[in-house]
């Protein structure tokens, strides 16, 4: 019995570490994407695009985890021909789920800070309260497909290649940094 309990504990730890490292990776990736758009595409100049102080946008990490939990099993262990059949459904699912996450996060940030100054879609043709819009939702769908079919399989291999002690240390260190950042943010915002 002790060996099966140890296997179960190890499997849970590996599951948590994988998903936490994916969360951090996509949060940083999202921050880089936002900064790229702001600086290179729109030429507005640099500002920190996240609500926290570090170079990460947790909403991208939440969206990526949602994609993984909702949709990755549709692609797992299937030949490419069968995976491609899921593409339209995954596109729509990613667009809808990411839009729901963005809408919910806008209300959460407004509730925490008293305002919603970070992102507005009022200049977009089809929008809801300037919080979500059709154009970004379509980009979320496209990004989700690229994520599920291209980026995530590479990230899975990279995480699996990490020795267990390195993965544990990386997870612990990043969790500590992000927790400290969140506490500072909450103290400054609510205090």
XYZ file of C-alpha atoms in Angstrom:
191
model
C 0.000 0.000 0.000
C 2.680 2.593 0.811
C 4.100 2.347 -2.717
C 0.708 3.092 -4.336
C 0.207 6.032 -1.958
C 3.652 7.326 -2.935
C 2.840 6.930 -6.630
C -0.430 8.830 -6.112
C 1.366 11.611 -4.241
C 4.043 11.826 -6.942
C 1.414 11.930 -9.690
C -0.422 14.769 -7.919
C 2.820 16.699 -7.424
C 3.789 16.231 -11.089
C 0.300 17.338 -12.184
C 0.444 20.473 -10.026
C 3.997 21.321 -11.092
C 3.210 20.901 -14.785
C 0.135 23.081 -14.645
C 1.783 25.704 -12.460
C 4.790 25.939 -14.795
C 2.396 26.223 -17.760
C 0.537 28.991 -15.919
C 3.770 30.919 -15.331
C 5.031 30.375 -18.892
C 1.804 31.599 -20.483
C 1.517 34.503 -18.042
C 4.988 35.678 -19.092
C 4.246 34.924 -22.745
C 1.046 36.989 -22.480
C 2.925 39.898 -20.927
C 5.479 39.791 -23.762
C 2.649 39.666 -26.323
C 0.933 42.672 -24.734
C 4.174 44.667 -24.590
C 4.974 43.752 -28.203
C 1.577 45.016 -29.332
C 1.903 48.185 -27.278
C 5.458 49.074 -28.256
C 5.926 47.647 -31.758
C 2.475 47.409 -33.324
C 0.587 50.351 -31.797
C 3.701 52.413 -30.912
C 2.190 53.704 -27.678
C 5.389 53.266 -25.679
C 6.079 50.874 -22.831
C 3.950 50.421 -19.729
C 3.678 47.389 -17.502
C 0.779 45.473 -19.058
C 0.097 43.290 -16.056
C -1.779 44.080 -12.870
C 1.113 42.732 -10.810
C 4.646 44.121 -10.771
C 6.474 41.243 -12.427
C 6.608 40.579 -16.163
C 3.482 38.445 -16.301
C -0.227 38.777 -17.049
C -1.967 36.100 -14.978
C -5.096 36.288 -17.127
C -3.131 34.609 -19.949
C -2.025 31.867 -17.564
C -5.613 31.331 -16.405
C -6.808 31.202 -20.016
C -4.113 28.693 -20.949
C -4.970 26.460 -17.988
C -8.612 26.628 -18.958
C -7.725 25.586 -22.523
C -5.658 22.701 -21.187
C -8.302 21.484 -18.790
C -11.206 21.859 -21.222
C -9.709 20.910 -24.568
C -6.351 19.099 -24.405
C -7.938 15.673 -23.931
C -9.663 16.083 -27.312
C -6.236 16.019 -28.968
C -4.347 13.606 -26.726
C -3.116 10.395 -28.365
C -4.977 10.981 -31.626
C -3.493 10.942 -35.132
C -3.096 14.321 -36.835
C -6.007 13.712 -39.196
C -8.362 13.270 -36.241
C -6.867 16.252 -34.420
C -7.580 18.504 -37.386
C -11.253 17.541 -37.289
C -11.497 19.217 -33.877
C -10.022 22.509 -35.126
C -13.294 24.466 -35.651
C -14.694 23.346 -32.306
C -11.447 24.174 -30.510
C -11.290 27.592 -32.196
C -14.817 28.436 -31.027
C -14.252 26.940 -27.571
C -11.029 28.876 -27.031
C -12.586 32.116 -28.272
C -15.582 31.778 -25.975
C -13.750 30.568 -22.870
C -10.989 33.206 -23.141
C -13.585 35.927 -23.640
C -15.418 34.783 -20.499
C -12.114 34.846 -18.579
C -11.358 38.360 -19.845
C -14.823 39.613 -18.923
C -14.656 38.049 -15.457
C -11.155 39.436 -14.860
C -12.297 42.932 -15.844
C -15.011 42.800 -13.191
C -12.610 41.325 -10.631
C -9.996 44.028 -11.264
C -12.663 46.718 -11.095
C -13.934 45.295 -7.808
C -10.390 45.147 -6.366
C -9.226 48.558 -7.546
C -12.414 50.546 -8.016
C -11.791 51.219 -11.701
C -11.084 49.515 -15.015
C -8.309 51.551 -16.653
C -6.144 48.763 -18.099
C -7.800 47.768 -21.293
C -10.792 49.052 -23.113
C -12.420 48.041 -26.341
C -14.737 51.033 -26.699
C -13.164 51.878 -30.057
C -13.857 48.407 -31.429
C -16.908 47.949 -33.608
C -18.514 45.103 -31.673
C -17.878 45.310 -27.949
C -19.616 44.848 -24.617
C -19.094 47.708 -22.142
C -15.609 48.177 -23.614
C -14.535 45.081 -21.652
C -14.658 42.468 -24.423
C -14.937 42.706 -28.188
C -15.367 40.444 -31.182
C -11.952 41.091 -32.751
C -9.912 40.115 -29.664
C -12.206 37.125 -29.107
C -11.373 35.858 -32.590
C -7.668 36.370 -31.830
C -8.137 34.374 -28.614
C -9.621 31.549 -30.670
C -6.708 31.627 -33.108
C -4.195 31.877 -30.269
C -5.842 28.959 -28.499
C -5.536 26.782 -31.589
C -1.853 27.728 -32.008
C -1.376 27.061 -28.314
C -3.053 23.628 -28.312
C -1.625 22.353 -31.598
C 1.833 23.905 -31.542
C 3.177 25.499 -28.359
C 1.780 23.212 -25.655
C 3.202 19.958 -27.057
C 6.662 21.579 -27.041
C 6.179 22.889 -23.510
C 4.988 19.452 -22.347
C 8.198 17.887 -23.674
C 10.316 20.594 -22.040
C 8.676 20.186 -18.643
C 8.887 16.383 -18.865
C 12.612 16.645 -19.632
C 13.321 18.552 -16.411
C 14.730 16.406 -13.610
C 12.216 16.134 -10.737
C 14.367 18.122 -8.291
C 14.818 20.962 -10.825
C 11.086 21.008 -11.566
C 10.318 21.133 -7.831
C 12.831 23.927 -7.208
C 11.591 25.934 -10.174
C 7.966 25.539 -9.108
C 8.723 26.506 -5.512
C 10.831 29.520 -6.473
C 8.353 30.874 -9.008
C 5.431 30.309 -6.631
C 7.278 32.252 -3.933
C 8.056 35.160 -6.254
C 4.501 35.361 -7.567
C 2.983 35.052 -4.083
C 5.195 37.878 -2.814
C 4.227 39.989 -5.838
C 0.533 39.300 -5.232
C 0.800 40.269 -1.543
C 2.546 43.552 -2.449
C -0.133 44.261 -5.079
C -2.968 43.565 -2.636
C -1.404 45.646 0.142
C -0.911 48.597 -2.229
C -4.322 48.213 -3.855
C -6.451 47.522 -0.798
C -4.344 49.313 1.824
